Amino acid sequence: MALERTLSIIKPDATTRNLTGKINAKFEEAGLRIIAQKRIQLTKAQAGKFYEVHAERPFYDELCDFMASAPVVVQVLEGDGAIAKNREVMGATNPADAAPGTIRAEFAQSVGENSVHGSDAADTAAAEISYFFAGLELVG
Ligand code: CDP
Ligand code: MG
């Protein structure tokens, strides 16, 4: 399998509950290497731009408010098949549907406040990584 990079975000519901370390442990146990990481506070406009693909969805405004409500930890994960592997470790969007042992099954509070974001394909991963990180910040 090819070595890939994917963009991950530990969302406000998780950073405020001090779950950054527990979530990072899940990534590392799955063989994903955290090759870049920073804690930032998004503005609503910055969150809106990031989630622009969902602009027409009914949950968009609430999602942007939530993402700007407290700090997030943005990170780049690297590993074999990292994009799909991260989605597996995250679990389904709705924690009620998330497989046991996944991050969302263990930590998410609702379909909106679901603890983590992960890129869903190679093209979105590349775009999302460059939204938050400069090339020199990625140390694989
Ligand atoms: O994050 P993921 O790729 O699993 O799901 P998405 O369909 O790309 O949706 C992005 C985010 O919008 C989710 O992670 C939720 O935080 C939020 N969302 C929501 O609040 N209500 C929904 N019905 C669907 C998604
Ligand atoms: Mg998505």
PDB file of C-alpha atoms and ligand atoms in Angstrom:
ATOM      1  CA  MET A   1       0.000   0.000   0.000  1.00  0.00           C
ATOM      2  CA  ALA A   2       1.204   3.521  -0.741  1.00  0.00           C
ATOM      3  CA  LEU A   3       2.530   5.894   1.911  1.00  0.00           C
ATOM      4  CA  GLU A   4      -0.093   8.639   2.276  1.00  0.00           C
ATOM      5  CA  ARG A   5      -0.720  11.792   4.274  1.00  0.00           C
ATOM      6  CA  THR A   6      -4.096  12.917   5.572  1.00  0.00           C
ATOM      7  CA  LEU A   7      -5.420  15.929   7.464  1.00  0.00           C
ATOM      8  CA  SER A   8      -6.902  15.305  10.897  1.00  0.00           C
ATOM      9  CA  ILE A   9      -8.605  17.752  13.251  1.00  0.00           C
ATOM     10  CA  ILE A  10      -9.281  17.100  16.924  1.00  0.00           C
ATOM     11  CA  LYS A  11     -12.497  19.102  17.337  1.00  0.00           C
ATOM     12  CA  PRO A  12     -13.548  21.482  20.145  1.00  0.00           C
ATOM     13  CA  ASP A  13     -15.662  18.910  22.028  1.00  0.00           C
ATOM     14  CA  ALA A  14     -12.511  16.788  22.427  1.00  0.00           C
ATOM     15  CA  THR A  15      -9.917  19.502  23.096  1.00  0.00           C
ATOM     16  CA  THR A  16     -12.127  20.992  25.838  1.00  0.00           C
ATOM     17  CA  ARG A  17     -12.472  17.569  27.491  1.00  0.00           C
ATOM     18  CA  ASN A  18      -8.661  17.060  27.432  1.00  0.00           C
ATOM     19  CA  LEU A  19      -8.864  14.117  25.030  1.00  0.00           C
ATOM     20  CA  THR A  20      -6.016  15.132  22.685  1.00  0.00           C
ATOM     21  CA  GLY A  21      -3.582  12.570  24.119  1.00  0.00           C
ATOM     22  CA  LYS A  22      -6.092   9.700  24.165  1.00  0.00           C
ATOM     23  CA  ILE A  23      -7.054  10.399  20.546  1.00  0.00           C
ATOM     24  CA  ASN A  24      -3.421  10.647  19.471  1.00  0.00           C
ATOM     25  CA  ALA A  25      -2.770   7.285  21.138  1.00  0.00           C
ATOM     26  CA  LYS A  26      -5.459   5.736  18.889  1.00  0.00           C
ATOM     27  CA  PHE A  27      -3.704   7.093  15.790  1.00  0.00           C
ATOM     28  CA  GLU A  28      -0.285   5.873  16.900  1.00  0.00           C
ATOM     29  CA  GLU A  29      -1.589   2.424  17.896  1.00  0.00           C
ATOM     30  CA  ALA A  30      -3.027   2.118  14.370  1.00  0.00           C
ATOM     31  CA  GLY A  31       0.378   2.858  12.827  1.00  0.00           C
ATOM     32  CA  LEU A  32      -0.373   6.454  11.859  1.00  0.00           C
ATOM     33  CA  ARG A  33       2.540   8.837  12.503  1.00  0.00           C
ATOM     34  CA  ILE A  34       1.735  12.417  13.582  1.00  0.00           C
ATOM     35  CA  ILE A  35       4.166  14.320  11.359  1.00  0.00           C
ATOM     36  CA  ALA A  36       2.787  17.821  12.052  1.00  0.00           C
ATOM     37  CA  GLN A  37       0.501  19.182  14.737  1.00  0.00           C
ATOM     38  CA  LYS A  38      -0.646  22.531  16.123  1.00  0.00           C
ATOM     39  CA  ARG A  39      -3.361  23.836  18.425  1.00  0.00           C
ATOM     40  CA  ILE A  40      -5.203  26.814  16.929  1.00  0.00           C
ATOM     41  CA  GLN A  41      -8.384  28.820  17.423  1.00  0.00           C
ATOM     42  CA  LEU A  42     -10.389  29.058  14.195  1.00  0.00           C
ATOM     43  CA  THR A  43     -12.594  32.010  13.372  1.00  0.00           C
ATOM     44  CA  LYS A  44     -16.063  31.186  12.080  1.00  0.00           C
ATOM     45  CA  ALA A  45     -14.988  32.414   8.634  1.00  0.00           C
ATOM     46  CA  GLN A  46     -11.959  30.094   8.626  1.00  0.00           C
ATOM     47  CA  ALA A  47     -14.135  27.151   9.686  1.00  0.00           C
ATOM     48  CA  GLY A  48     -16.651  28.105   7.005  1.00  0.00           C
ATOM     49  CA  LYS A  49     -14.000  28.083   4.302  1.00  0.00           C
ATOM     50  CA  PHE A  50     -12.703  24.701   5.453  1.00  0.00           C
ATOM     51  CA  TYR A  51     -16.202  23.162   5.373  1.00  0.00           C
ATOM     52  CA  GLU A  52     -17.327  25.092   2.270  1.00  0.00           C
ATOM     53  CA  VAL A  53     -18.295  21.815   0.510  1.00  0.00           C
ATOM     54  CA  HIS A  54     -21.131  21.542   3.072  1.00  0.00           C
ATOM     55  CA  ALA A  55     -22.331  25.158   2.649  1.00  0.00           C
ATOM     56  CA  GLU A  56     -25.780  24.127   1.411  1.00  0.00           C
ATOM     57  CA  ARG A  57     -26.369  21.532   4.123  1.00  0.00           C
ATOM     58  CA  PRO A  58     -28.774  22.327   6.985  1.00  0.00           C
ATOM     59  CA  PHE A  59     -26.096  21.727   9.642  1.00  0.00           C
ATOM     60  CA  TYR A  60     -23.492  24.072   8.076  1.00  0.00           C
ATOM     61  CA  ASP A  61     -24.039  27.163  10.251  1.00  0.00           C
ATOM     62  CA  GLU A  62     -24.091  25.150  13.471  1.00  0.00           C
ATOM     63  CA  LEU A  63     -21.000  23.224  12.351  1.00  0.00           C
ATOM     64  CA  CYS A  64     -19.050  26.453  11.723  1.00  0.00           C
ATOM     65  CA  ASP A  65     -20.098  27.903  15.098  1.00  0.00           C
ATOM     66  CA  PHE A  66     -19.011  24.677  16.801  1.00  0.00           C
ATOM     67  CA  MET A  67     -15.618  24.543  15.062  1.00  0.00           C
ATOM     68  CA  ALA A  68     -14.927  28.138  16.153  1.00  0.00           C
ATOM     69  CA  SER A  69     -16.210  27.644  19.720  1.00  0.00           C
ATOM     70  CA  ALA A  70     -12.889  26.507  21.257  1.00  0.00           C
ATOM     71  CA  PRO A  71      -9.381  25.508  20.123  1.00  0.00           C
ATOM     72  CA  VAL A  72      -8.824  22.652  17.694  1.00  0.00           C
ATOM     73  CA  VAL A  73      -5.692  20.572  17.099  1.00  0.00           C
ATOM     74  CA  VAL A  74      -4.900  20.274  13.391  1.00  0.00           C
ATOM     75  CA  GLN A  75      -2.499  17.544  12.398  1.00  0.00           C
ATOM     76  CA  VAL A  76      -1.050  15.606   9.498  1.00  0.00           C
ATOM     77  CA  LEU A  77      -1.029  11.819   9.809  1.00  0.00           C
ATOM     78  CA  GLU A  78       1.265   9.702   7.663  1.00  0.00           C
ATOM     79  CA  GLY A  79       1.229   5.963   7.019  1.00  0.00           C
ATOM     80  CA  ASP A  80       0.432   3.181   4.568  1.00  0.00           C
ATOM     81  CA  GLY A  81      -3.059   3.883   3.245  1.00  0.00           C
ATOM     82  CA  ALA A  82      -3.354   6.670   5.840  1.00  0.00           C
ATOM     83  CA  ILE A  83      -6.512   8.249   4.399  1.00  0.00           C
ATOM     84  CA  ALA A  84      -8.686   5.121   4.672  1.00  0.00           C
ATOM     85  CA  LYS A  85      -6.934   3.913   7.823  1.00  0.00           C
ATOM     86  CA  ASN A  86      -7.699   7.183   9.609  1.00  0.00           C
ATOM     87  CA  ARG A  87     -11.369   6.996   8.564  1.00  0.00           C
ATOM     88  CA  GLU A  88     -11.425   3.479  10.045  1.00  0.00           C
ATOM     89  CA  VAL A  89      -9.894   4.604  13.348  1.00  0.00           C
ATOM     90  CA  MET A  90     -12.314   7.576  13.485  1.00  0.00           C
ATOM     91  CA  GLY A  91     -15.493   5.501  13.030  1.00  0.00           C
ATOM     92  CA  ALA A  92     -18.770   6.547  11.420  1.00  0.00           C
ATOM     93  CA  THR A  93     -19.870  10.212  11.424  1.00  0.00           C
ATOM     94  CA  ASN A  94     -22.749   9.430  13.786  1.00  0.00           C
ATOM     95  CA  PRO A  95     -21.296   7.896  16.965  1.00  0.00           C
ATOM     96  CA  ALA A  96     -24.398   5.714  17.266  1.00  0.00           C
ATOM     97  CA  ASP A  97     -23.219   3.911  14.117  1.00  0.00           C
ATOM     98  CA  ALA A  98     -19.487   3.901  14.956  1.00  0.00           C
ATOM     99  CA  ALA A  99     -17.791   0.518  15.456  1.00  0.00           C
ATOM    100  CA  PRO A 100     -16.626  -0.366  18.985  1.00  0.00           C
ATOM    101  CA  GLY A 101     -13.113   0.851  19.757  1.00  0.00           C
ATOM    102  CA  THR A 102     -13.205   3.706  17.264  1.00  0.00           C
ATOM    103  CA  ILE A 103     -12.562   7.293  18.365  1.00  0.00           C
ATOM    104  CA  ARG A 104     -16.139   8.373  17.703  1.00  0.00           C
ATOM    105  CA  ALA A 105     -17.628   5.336  19.475  1.00  0.00           C
ATOM    106  CA  GLU A 106     -15.531   6.072  22.552  1.00  0.00           C
ATOM    107  CA  PHE A 107     -15.499   9.861  22.663  1.00  0.00           C
ATOM    108  CA  ALA A 108     -18.048  11.576  20.379  1.00  0.00           C
ATOM    109  CA  GLN A 109     -21.006  13.316  21.967  1.00  0.00           C
ATOM    110  CA  SER A 110     -23.353  13.599  18.965  1.00  0.00           C
ATOM    111  CA  VAL A 111     -23.332  13.541  15.146  1.00  0.00           C
ATOM    112  CA  GLY A 112     -22.184  17.183  15.183  1.00  0.00           C
ATOM    113  CA  GLU A 113     -19.802  17.108  18.154  1.00  0.00           C
ATOM    114  CA  ASN A 114     -18.022  13.995  16.979  1.00  0.00           C
ATOM    115  CA  SER A 115     -14.455  14.683  18.190  1.00  0.00           C
ATOM    116  CA  VAL A 116     -12.461  14.328  14.951  1.00  0.00           C
ATOM    117  CA  HIS A 117     -12.291  15.287  11.288  1.00  0.00           C
ATOM    118  CA  GLY A 118     -10.412  13.239   8.691  1.00  0.00           C
ATOM    119  CA  SER A 119      -9.911  13.812   4.962  1.00  0.00           C
ATOM    120  CA  ASP A 120     -11.972  11.510   2.753  1.00  0.00           C
ATOM    121  CA  ALA A 121      -9.824  11.174  -0.429  1.00  0.00           C
ATOM    122  CA  ALA A 122      -6.378  11.937  -1.847  1.00  0.00           C
ATOM    123  CA  ASP A 123      -7.399  15.243  -3.468  1.00  0.00           C
ATOM    124  CA  THR A 124      -9.206  16.573  -0.389  1.00  0.00           C
ATOM    125  CA  ALA A 125      -6.308  15.450   1.838  1.00  0.00           C
ATOM    126  CA  ALA A 126      -3.824  17.471  -0.220  1.00  0.00           C
ATOM    127  CA  ALA A 127      -6.071  20.561  -0.249  1.00  0.00           C
ATOM    128  CA  GLU A 128      -6.859  20.331   3.475  1.00  0.00           C
ATOM    129  CA  ILE A 129      -3.201  19.836   4.471  1.00  0.00           C
ATOM    130  CA  SER A 130      -2.177  22.929   2.520  1.00  0.00           C
ATOM    131  CA  TYR A 131      -5.037  24.931   4.120  1.00  0.00           C
ATOM    132  CA  PHE A 132      -3.320  24.578   7.515  1.00  0.00           C
ATOM    133  CA  PHE A 133       0.346  23.722   6.925  1.00  0.00           C
ATOM    134  CA  ALA A 134       3.300  24.946   4.903  1.00  0.00           C
ATOM    135  CA  GLY A 135       5.519  22.283   3.331  1.00  0.00           C
ATOM    136  CA  LEU A 136       8.384  23.049   5.707  1.00  0.00           C
ATOM    137  CA  GLU A 137       6.146  22.173   8.695  1.00  0.00           C
ATOM    138  CA  LEU A 138       5.709  18.559   7.539  1.00  0.00           C
ATOM    139  CA  VAL A 139       8.477  16.422   8.931  1.00  0.00           C
ATOM    140  CA  GLY A 140       7.879  12.802   7.931  1.00  0.00           C
TER     141      GLY A 140
HETATM  142  O1  CDP B   1     -16.722  14.152   9.331  1.00  0.00           O
HETATM  143  P1  CDP B   1     -17.272  13.188   8.307  1.00  0.00           P
HETATM  144  O2  CDP B   1     -16.481  13.176   7.018  1.00  0.00           O
HETATM  145  O3  CDP B   1     -17.471  11.816   8.872  1.00  0.00           O
HETATM  146  O4  CDP B   1     -18.765  13.690   7.943  1.00  0.00           O
HETATM  147  P2  CDP B   1     -19.285  14.758   6.856  1.00  0.00           P
HETATM  148  O5  CDP B   1     -20.513  14.156   6.233  1.00  0.00           O
HETATM  149  O6  CDP B   1     -18.182  15.189   5.958  1.00  0.00           O
HETATM  150  O7  CDP B   1     -19.753  15.976   7.744  1.00  0.00           O
HETATM  151  C1  CDP B   1     -18.831  16.902   8.254  1.00  0.00           C
HETATM  152  C2  CDP B   1     -19.199  17.202   9.685  1.00  0.00           C
HETATM  153  O8  CDP B   1     -20.466  17.863   9.738  1.00  0.00           O
HETATM  154  C3  CDP B   1     -19.412  15.974  10.588  1.00  0.00           C
HETATM  155  O9  CDP B   1     -18.204  15.400  11.080  1.00  0.00           O
HETATM  156  C4  CDP B   1     -20.257  16.554  11.714  1.00  0.00           C
HETATM  157  O10 CDP B   1     -19.447  17.304  12.632  1.00  0.00           O
HETATM  158  C5  CDP B   1     -21.140  17.540  10.933  1.00  0.00           C
HETATM  159  N1  CDP B   1     -22.465  16.938  10.614  1.00  0.00           N
HETATM  160  C6  CDP B   1     -23.578  17.316  11.359  1.00  0.00           C
HETATM  161  O11 CDP B   1     -23.475  18.153  12.247  1.00  0.00           O
HETATM  162  N2  CDP B   1     -24.811  16.750  11.083  1.00  0.00           N
HETATM  163  C7  CDP B   1     -24.936  15.847  10.105  1.00  0.00           C
HETATM  164  N3  CDP B   1     -26.136  15.310   9.851  1.00  0.00           N
HETATM  165  C8  CDP B   1     -23.823  15.464   9.336  1.00  0.00           C
HETATM  166  C9  CDP B   1     -22.580  16.021   9.612  1.00  0.00           C
HETATM  167 MG    MG B   2     -16.211  14.666   5.598  1.00  0.00          MG
END
